[in-house]
């Protein structure tokens, strides 16, 4: 059995490559890229007034007994730091007002009580200060022990191969531009799940395409300009400005922080043919590598690859650090002493978290001077296997874009390329920052799918103290409407 027969066998057994749109929505056609986690309760029953949690207190911690088998312990200094009353946490700006560094190292509550609305804690201070922490918030943020899986940095991911051509994710331009934002949410949700999405019915003008781009967020300006409108005239020192074929790659491997989304729109193609667009799901290709070639996957996750953009005389881009970044970037998870890493790094096989970024552009790769002698041949074999995964007919999705259809893709996941062409081909598009995209998606998700848990709001009682009453209320519009107990905070 050759490599790709083995890959297809794995795909059939393990994740499927999107045989149809309806089937892809089922559990068998989806893979959620989340960290493995010990068996812990995924959901505790809601706290009710006639069955409140048991509370105990010692010199350093408050213990909460949710039931006879499940307890959480919170350090007193942690609780004081997370008071969300209006004196300690601004209800509009969602920023701390209380000085964390004024909390005594040995702080201990004067009194703790179970209330129907949450844990009430009375703190020692010149003026009476009472904090109230909603039960559901304490459950979601329990750390000793954790009572739920860590919040993933991403939503469900649907991995796909060439068969996605049967029913690719698409949304209408008029829906994306509608003022109710529902079409925009559908578009960005497509990108979150699939890594890309088409938009149909886009007016074939740069102005309309730029307006479409800014529906997501600020356009990110680079050495190629802000909004692109270009042909194959080598106006910029990059092969994108030629008629040459381009293999599957991600952009900006030479940046410390590669652009998050990129949007393309073919405005016209006259007096010629070719130029088909290639899309490859990097997360799908990586899943095949991990299954069939775990050692190669490990090398791609550890070995740093330097890169450069040097085609413009006035620009010379390299990432920082100059050694570059691995092809496969994972969320850092340090399992030693329960420390959780926050960035994207190579880590090691025992501390590697979720795959969150693919960086691959062999054309822009610089000198591999950082390789140790004992891994040189292994690394070249690893990228050979990686290239086989990317160029397999099973992985490649080819589509001939037509004027009026734009495509946006997640540059941290989906690789793109094109076939060679002749004639005059006019393209336009833009980069959008990954943080702007994630912010817009989070706000829309909060608006359209916000759960009661994330919508807990607080109202201060009348009186001189800072006692708070927690209640379930819808999130209102505007920056002040978001709950101070939101999961995002």
Coordinates of C-alpha atoms in Angstrom, one line a residue:
X1 CA 0.0 0.0 0.0
X2 CA 1.5 3.4 -1.0
X3 CA 1.4 6.6 1.0
X4 CA -1.8 7.8 -0.5
X5 CA -3.7 4.5 -0.4
X6 CA -2.8 4.6 3.3
X7 CA -4.0 8.2 3.6
X8 CA -7.4 7.3 2.0
X9 CA -7.7 4.3 4.3
X10 CA -7.1 6.6 7.3
X11 CA -9.5 9.2 6.0
X12 CA -12.3 6.6 5.6
X13 CA -11.7 5.2 9.0
X14 CA -11.0 8.3 11.0
X15 CA -12.2 11.6 9.7
X16 CA -13.8 11.5 6.3
X17 CA -13.1 14.3 3.8
X18 CA -16.4 15.9 3.4
X19 CA -18.4 13.5 1.2
X20 CA -21.4 15.8 1.2
X21 CA -22.6 19.0 2.8
X22 CA -25.2 17.3 5.0
X23 CA -23.0 14.5 6.1
X24 CA -20.2 16.9 7.0
X25 CA -22.5 18.4 9.6
X26 CA -22.6 15.0 11.4
X27 CA -20.2 13.9 14.1
X28 CA -18.6 11.4 11.8
X29 CA -17.5 14.0 9.3
X30 CA -16.1 16.5 11.8
X31 CA -13.0 16.6 13.9
X32 CA -12.8 19.1 16.8
X33 CA -9.1 20.1 17.3
X34 CA -9.0 20.2 21.1
X35 CA -6.6 19.2 23.7
X36 CA -7.1 15.9 25.4
X37 CA -8.2 16.4 29.0
X38 CA -8.8 14.2 32.1
X39 CA -12.2 13.0 32.8
X40 CA -14.0 15.7 34.6
X41 CA -17.7 16.6 35.0
X42 CA -18.8 18.4 31.9
X43 CA -21.8 20.0 33.5
X44 CA -23.0 20.3 37.0
X45 CA -26.7 20.8 37.8
X46 CA -27.9 24.4 38.2
X47 CA -27.8 25.6 41.8
X48 CA -31.3 26.0 43.2
X49 CA -32.4 27.9 46.3
X50 CA -33.3 24.9 48.3
X51 CA -30.1 23.0 47.7
X52 CA -27.2 25.5 48.0
X53 CA -23.6 24.4 47.8
X54 CA -21.7 23.7 51.1
X55 CA -19.1 26.3 52.0
X56 CA -16.0 25.9 54.1
X57 CA -13.2 28.3 54.9
X58 CA -9.6 28.1 56.0
X59 CA -6.7 30.6 56.2
X60 CA -6.0 30.6 52.5
X61 CA -8.9 29.1 50.6
X62 CA -12.7 28.9 50.2
X63 CA -14.0 25.4 49.4
X64 CA -17.3 24.9 47.7
X65 CA -19.1 21.5 47.8
X66 CA -21.3 21.3 44.7
X67 CA -22.4 17.8 45.7
X68 CA -21.1 15.0 47.9
X69 CA -18.4 14.1 45.3
X70 CA -17.5 17.4 43.7
X71 CA -15.7 20.3 45.3
X72 CA -13.9 23.4 44.1
X73 CA -11.2 25.3 46.1
X74 CA -10.5 29.0 45.4
X75 CA -7.6 30.9 47.0
X76 CA -8.8 34.0 48.9
X77 CA -6.3 36.2 47.0
X78 CA -7.8 34.9 43.7
X79 CA -11.4 35.6 44.8
X80 CA -10.5 39.2 46.0
X81 CA -8.7 39.8 42.7
X82 CA -11.8 38.8 40.7
X83 CA -14.4 40.9 42.5
X84 CA -16.6 42.4 39.8
X85 CA -18.5 45.0 41.7
X86 CA -18.6 48.5 40.2
X87 CA -16.0 49.7 42.7
X88 CA -13.5 47.0 41.6
X89 CA -14.4 46.4 38.0
X90 CA -15.7 49.1 35.6
X91 CA -19.1 47.9 34.3
X92 CA -18.7 49.8 31.0
X93 CA -15.0 49.5 30.1
X94 CA -14.7 46.0 31.6
X95 CA -11.3 47.0 33.2
X96 CA -10.1 46.5 36.7
X97 CA -10.4 49.5 39.1
X98 CA -9.1 47.8 42.2
X99 CA -5.3 47.7 42.7
X100 CA -4.4 44.0 42.8
X101 CA -1.1 44.9 44.5
X102 CA -2.9 46.3 47.5
X103 CA -4.4 42.9 48.3
X104 CA -2.6 41.6 51.5
X105 CA -0.7 38.4 50.8
X106 CA -2.5 36.8 53.8
X107 CA -6.0 38.1 53.0
X108 CA -8.8 36.0 54.4
X109 CA -12.6 36.6 54.2
X110 CA -14.4 37.7 57.4
X111 CA -17.4 35.7 56.3
X112 CA -18.6 33.5 53.4
X113 CA -22.2 32.5 52.8
X114 CA -24.2 30.6 50.2
X115 CA -26.8 32.8 48.6
X116 CA -29.3 31.7 45.9
X117 CA -27.5 34.1 43.5
X118 CA -23.9 33.0 44.3
X119 CA -21.1 32.9 46.8
X120 CA -21.1 36.0 49.1
X121 CA -17.8 37.0 50.6
X122 CA -17.3 39.7 53.1
X123 CA -13.7 41.1 53.0
X124 CA -11.8 43.0 55.7
X125 CA -11.5 46.7 54.8
X126 CA -12.0 50.2 56.2
X127 CA -15.5 50.2 54.7
X128 CA -17.6 47.0 54.5
X129 CA -16.9 45.3 51.2
X130 CA -19.0 42.4 50.0
X131 CA -18.4 40.5 46.8
X132 CA -20.8 38.1 45.1
X133 CA -19.7 35.5 42.6
X134 CA -22.4 33.7 40.5
X135 CA -22.4 29.9 41.0
X136 CA -22.3 29.2 37.2
X137 CA -19.3 31.6 36.9
X138 CA -17.4 29.8 39.7
X139 CA -18.1 26.4 38.1
X140 CA -16.8 27.5 34.7
X141 CA -13.7 29.0 36.2
X142 CA -12.9 26.4 38.8
X143 CA -9.2 25.6 38.7
X144 CA -8.8 23.4 41.7
X145 CA -9.9 21.1 40.2
X146 CA -11.1 22.2 36.7
X147 CA -14.7 21.3 36.3
X148 CA -14.8 21.5 32.5
X149 CA -12.4 21.3 29.6
X150 CA -10.3 24.3 28.9
X151 CA -12.0 26.8 26.7
X152 CA -10.7 26.1 23.2
X153 CA -9.1 28.9 21.1
X154 CA -11.3 27.9 18.2
X155 CA -14.7 26.4 17.4
X156 CA -15.5 23.1 15.8
X157 CA -13.3 22.5 12.7
X158 CA -14.6 20.5 9.8
X159 CA -11.6 19.0 8.0
X160 CA -12.0 18.6 4.2
X161 CA -10.3 17.4 1.1
X162 CA -11.1 17.6 -2.6
X163 CA -14.6 16.4 -2.2
X164 CA -15.6 19.7 -0.7
X165 CA -16.1 20.8 -4.3
X166 CA -19.5 19.0 -4.1
X167 CA -20.9 21.6 -1.7
X168 CA -18.4 24.3 -0.7
X169 CA -19.3 26.9 2.0
X170 CA -20.8 29.9 0.3
X171 CA -23.0 32.9 1.2
X172 CA -24.6 35.7 -0.9
X173 CA -23.1 39.1 -1.1
X174 CA -26.4 40.8 -0.3
X175 CA -26.7 38.7 2.8
X176 CA -23.2 39.6 4.0
X177 CA -23.8 43.3 3.4
X178 CA -27.3 43.3 5.1
X179 CA -27.6 45.5 8.1
X180 CA -28.9 42.7 10.4
X181 CA -25.4 41.1 10.3
X182 CA -26.8 37.5 10.0
X183 CA -25.2 36.9 6.7
X184 CA -21.9 38.3 8.0
X185 CA -22.1 35.9 10.9
X186 CA -22.8 33.0 8.6
X187 CA -19.8 34.0 6.4
X188 CA -17.4 34.3 9.3
X189 CA -18.8 31.1 10.9
X190 CA -18.0 29.3 7.6
X191 CA -14.4 30.6 7.8
X192 CA -14.2 29.4 11.4
X193 CA -15.4 25.9 10.6
X194 CA -13.9 25.3 7.1
X195 CA -11.1 27.8 7.0
X196 CA -12.6 29.5 3.9
X197 CA -15.8 30.6 2.3
X198 CA -17.0 32.0 -1.0
X199 CA -19.2 35.1 -1.5
X200 CA -21.4 35.1 -4.6
X201 CA -22.9 38.0 -6.4
X202 CA -20.1 40.5 -5.6
X203 CA -20.1 43.6 -7.9
X204 CA -17.0 43.3 -10.1
X205 CA -15.4 46.6 -8.8
X206 CA -12.5 47.2 -6.5
X207 CA -14.8 49.5 -4.4
X208 CA -17.4 46.9 -3.7
X209 CA -14.7 44.3 -2.9
X210 CA -13.0 46.7 -0.5
X211 CA -16.3 47.4 1.2
X212 CA -16.8 43.6 1.5
X213 CA -13.4 43.3 3.2
X214 CA -14.1 46.0 5.7
X215 CA -17.2 44.2 6.8
X216 CA -14.8 41.9 8.7
X217 CA -12.4 44.5 10.1
X218 CA -9.5 46.8 9.3
X219 CA -7.5 46.1 6.2
X220 CA -3.9 45.3 7.1
X221 CA -1.4 47.3 5.1
X222 CA 1.8 45.5 4.1
X223 CA 4.6 46.0 1.6
X224 CA 2.1 45.2 -1.1
X225 CA -0.1 48.1 -0.1
X226 CA -3.4 48.3 1.6
X227 CA -6.1 47.1 -0.8
X228 CA -4.6 45.3 -3.8
X229 CA -5.7 45.8 -7.4
X230 CA -3.1 44.1 -9.6
X231 CA -2.2 42.2 -12.8
X232 CA 0.7 40.0 -13.8
X233 CA 3.0 42.9 -14.5
X234 CA 5.7 42.4 -11.7
X235 CA 4.7 45.7 -10.2
X236 CA 5.8 44.1 -7.0
X237 CA 8.8 41.7 -6.6
X238 CA 6.7 38.6 -5.9
X239 CA 5.7 35.7 -8.1
X240 CA 2.0 36.5 -7.4
X241 CA 2.5 39.3 -9.9
X242 CA 3.5 36.9 -12.7
X243 CA 1.6 34.3 -14.8
X244 CA 3.5 31.4 -13.2
X245 CA 1.9 28.6 -11.4
X246 CA 2.0 28.8 -7.6
X247 CA 2.1 25.7 -5.3
X248 CA 0.0 25.5 -2.2
X249 CA 1.3 27.9 0.4
X250 CA 0.4 30.3 3.2
X251 CA 1.3 34.0 2.9
X252 CA 3.6 36.0 5.1
X253 CA 5.8 33.2 6.5
X254 CA 8.4 36.0 6.7
X255 CA 6.3 38.0 9.2
X256 CA 6.5 37.4 12.9
X257 CA 2.7 37.6 12.8
X258 CA 1.3 36.4 9.4
X259 CA -1.9 38.1 8.3
X260 CA -5.0 36.2 9.5
X261 CA -7.5 36.4 6.6
X262 CA -7.0 37.2 2.9
X263 CA -9.7 37.9 0.5
X264 CA -9.4 37.5 -3.3
X265 CA -11.8 38.6 -6.1
X266 CA -11.1 38.0 -9.8
X267 CA -12.4 41.1 -11.5
X268 CA -11.6 40.0 -15.1
X269 CA -9.6 37.6 -17.2
X270 CA -9.4 38.4 -20.9
X271 CA -7.6 37.0 -23.9
X272 CA -6.4 33.9 -22.1
X273 CA -7.1 30.9 -19.9
X274 CA -5.9 29.0 -16.9
X275 CA -5.3 30.6 -13.5
X276 CA -7.5 28.1 -11.5
X277 CA -7.4 28.6 -7.8
X278 CA -6.1 25.9 -5.5
X279 CA -7.1 25.5 -1.9
X280 CA -5.8 22.9 0.6
X281 CA -6.9 22.4 4.2
X282 CA -3.6 22.5 6.1
X283 CA -5.3 21.0 9.2
X284 CA -6.5 18.0 7.2
X285 CA -3.1 17.4 5.7
X286 CA -1.5 17.7 9.1
X287 CA -4.0 15.1 10.5
X288 CA -2.9 12.7 7.9
X289 CA 0.8 13.4 8.7
X290 CA 0.1 12.8 12.4
X291 CA -1.6 9.5 11.8
X292 CA 0.8 8.0 9.2
X293 CA 4.1 9.7 10.0
X294 CA 4.1 10.8 13.6
X295 CA 7.9 11.4 13.7
X296 CA 7.8 13.6 10.6
X297 CA 4.8 15.5 12.2
X298 CA 6.9 16.0 15.3
X299 CA 9.8 17.5 13.3
X300 CA 7.4 19.8 11.4
X301 CA 6.2 20.9 14.8
X302 CA 9.7 21.5 16.3
X303 CA 12.1 22.6 13.6
X304 CA 12.1 26.4 13.0
X305 CA 12.1 27.5 9.4
X306 CA 13.6 30.9 8.5
X307 CA 11.9 32.9 5.7
X308 CA 12.3 36.1 3.8
X309 CA 10.6 38.6 1.5
X310 CA 13.4 40.3 -0.5
X311 CA 11.9 41.0 -4.0
X312 CA 11.5 44.7 -3.3
X313 CA 14.7 46.7 -3.2
X314 CA 13.3 48.9 -0.4
X315 CA 12.1 46.0 1.8
X316 CA 13.7 43.0 3.4
X317 CA 11.4 41.1 5.7
X318 CA 12.4 38.3 8.0
X319 CA 10.5 37.1 11.1
X320 CA 11.6 37.6 14.7
X321 CA 13.4 35.6 16.0
X322 CA 15.3 35.2 12.7
X323 CA 15.3 31.4 13.2
X324 CA 11.6 31.5 12.2
X325 CA 8.8 29.3 13.3
X326 CA 7.8 25.6 12.8
X327 CA 5.6 24.6 9.9
X328 CA 3.0 23.4 12.3
X329 CA 2.3 25.7 15.2
X330 CA 0.6 24.5 18.3
X331 CA -0.9 26.2 21.3
X332 CA 1.7 26.0 24.1
X333 CA 0.6 23.8 27.0
X334 CA 3.1 23.3 29.8
X335 CA 2.0 20.2 31.8
X336 CA 4.7 20.8 34.4
X337 CA 3.3 22.1 37.7
X338 CA 0.0 22.9 35.9
X339 CA 1.4 25.9 34.1
X340 CA -0.4 26.8 30.9
X341 CA 1.5 28.4 28.1
X342 CA -0.2 31.2 26.2
X343 CA 1.5 31.5 22.9
X344 CA 2.1 29.5 19.7
X345 CA 5.2 27.4 19.9
X346 CA 6.8 24.1 19.0
X347 CA 6.9 22.7 22.5
X348 CA 7.5 19.0 22.8
X349 CA 5.3 15.9 22.2
X350 CA 4.2 15.8 25.8
X351 CA 3.3 19.4 26.2
X352 CA 1.9 20.2 22.7
X353 CA -1.6 21.5 22.5
X354 CA -4.0 22.2 19.7
X355 CA -2.8 22.8 16.2
X356 CA -3.6 26.4 15.6
X357 CA -1.3 27.6 12.7
X358 CA 0.2 26.3 9.5
X359 CA 3.2 28.2 8.0
X360 CA 4.4 26.9 4.7
X361 CA 5.9 28.6 1.7
X362 CA 8.8 26.6 0.3
X363 CA 9.5 29.4 -2.2
X364 CA 10.2 32.0 0.6
X365 CA 12.2 29.6 2.8
X366 CA 15.6 30.9 3.7
X367 CA 18.8 29.0 4.5
X368 CA 18.3 26.1 6.9
X369 CA 21.4 26.8 8.9
X370 CA 19.8 26.0 12.2
X371 CA 19.4 22.3 11.5
X372 CA 21.5 19.9 13.6
X373 CA 23.5 17.4 11.6
X374 CA 21.6 14.4 12.9
X375 CA 18.2 15.6 11.7
X376 CA 19.1 17.1 8.3
X377 CA 18.0 14.1 6.3
X378 CA 15.1 13.4 8.5
X379 CA 13.8 16.9 8.1
X380 CA 14.0 16.8 4.3
X381 CA 12.1 13.5 4.4
X382 CA 9.5 15.2 6.6
X383 CA 8.9 18.1 4.2
X384 CA 8.8 15.6 1.3
X385 CA 6.0 13.7 3.1
X386 CA 4.3 17.0 3.9
X387 CA 4.5 18.0 0.2
X388 CA 3.0 14.7 -0.7
X389 CA 0.1 15.3 1.6
X390 CA -0.5 18.8 0.2
X391 CA -0.3 17.8 -3.5
X392 CA -2.3 14.6 -3.2
X393 CA -5.5 14.7 -5.5
X394 CA -7.3 13.8 -2.3
X395 CA -6.2 17.1 -0.7
X396 CA -6.4 19.6 -3.5
X397 CA -9.5 21.5 -4.2
X398 CA -9.3 23.3 -7.6
X399 CA -11.9 25.9 -8.6
X400 CA -12.0 28.3 -11.5
X401 CA -13.0 31.6 -10.0
X402 CA -15.3 33.8 -12.0
X403 CA -15.9 37.5 -11.7
X404 CA -18.5 38.1 -9.1
X405 CA -17.3 35.4 -6.7
X406 CA -14.9 36.3 -3.9
X407 CA -13.2 33.9 -1.6
X408 CA -11.9 34.6 1.9
X409 CA -9.5 32.2 3.6
X410 CA -7.9 31.7 7.0
X411 CA -4.2 32.2 6.2
X412 CA -3.3 30.3 9.4
X413 CA -5.0 27.1 8.2
X414 CA -5.8 27.0 4.4
X415 CA -3.0 27.0 1.8
X416 CA -3.7 28.5 -1.6
X417 CA -2.1 28.5 -5.0
X418 CA -3.0 28.7 -8.7
X419 CA -2.3 27.2 -12.0
X420 CA -0.3 29.0 -14.7
X421 CA -2.3 31.3 -17.0
X422 CA -2.0 33.5 -20.1
X423 CA -3.9 36.6 -21.1
X424 CA -4.6 39.6 -18.8
X425 CA -6.0 38.7 -15.3
X426 CA -7.0 41.4 -12.9
X427 CA -7.3 40.5 -9.2
X428 CA -8.1 42.6 -6.2
X429 CA -8.2 41.8 -2.5
X430 CA -6.9 42.5 1.0
X431 CA -5.4 41.1 4.2
X432 CA -7.4 41.4 7.4
X433 CA -5.8 40.9 10.8
X434 CA -6.6 37.6 12.7
X435 CA -7.5 39.6 15.8
X436 CA -10.0 41.8 14.0
X437 CA -11.6 38.7 12.5
X438 CA -11.8 36.9 15.8
X439 CA -13.2 40.0 17.5
X440 CA -15.9 40.4 14.9
X441 CA -16.8 36.7 15.1
X442 CA -16.9 36.8 18.9
X443 CA -19.2 39.8 19.0
X444 CA -21.6 38.2 16.5
X445 CA -21.5 34.9 18.3
X446 CA -22.3 36.7 21.5
X447 CA -25.1 38.5 19.8
X448 CA -26.8 35.6 18.0
X449 CA -25.9 32.6 20.2
X450 CA -25.1 34.0 23.6
X451 CA -26.0 31.6 26.3
X452 CA -27.6 32.5 29.6
X453 CA -24.3 31.7 31.3
X454 CA -22.4 34.3 29.3
X455 CA -25.2 36.8 29.7
X456 CA -25.2 37.1 33.5
X457 CA -25.3 40.8 34.4
X458 CA -25.0 42.5 37.8
X459 CA -26.8 45.3 39.4
X460 CA -25.6 47.0 42.6
X461 CA -28.0 47.2 45.5
X462 CA -28.8 50.5 47.1
X463 CA -26.7 51.3 50.1
X464 CA -23.2 52.2 51.1
X465 CA -21.6 48.8 50.6
X466 CA -20.7 47.2 47.3
X467 CA -22.9 44.1 47.5
X468 CA -24.0 42.9 44.1
X469 CA -27.1 41.0 43.0
X470 CA -26.5 38.6 40.1
X471 CA -29.4 37.9 37.8
X472 CA -30.0 36.3 34.4
X473 CA -30.7 39.0 31.9
X474 CA -30.3 39.4 28.1
X475 CA -27.2 41.2 26.9
X476 CA -28.1 44.7 25.7
X477 CA -26.4 46.3 22.8
X478 CA -23.4 48.6 23.2
X479 CA -20.2 48.2 25.1
X480 CA -21.9 48.6 28.5
X481 CA -24.3 45.7 27.8
X482 CA -21.8 42.9 27.9
X483 CA -21.9 41.1 31.3
X484 CA -18.9 41.6 33.6
X485 CA -19.2 37.8 34.1
X486 CA -18.8 37.0 30.4
X487 CA -16.5 34.0 29.6
X488 CA -14.5 36.3 27.3
X489 CA -13.4 38.4 30.3

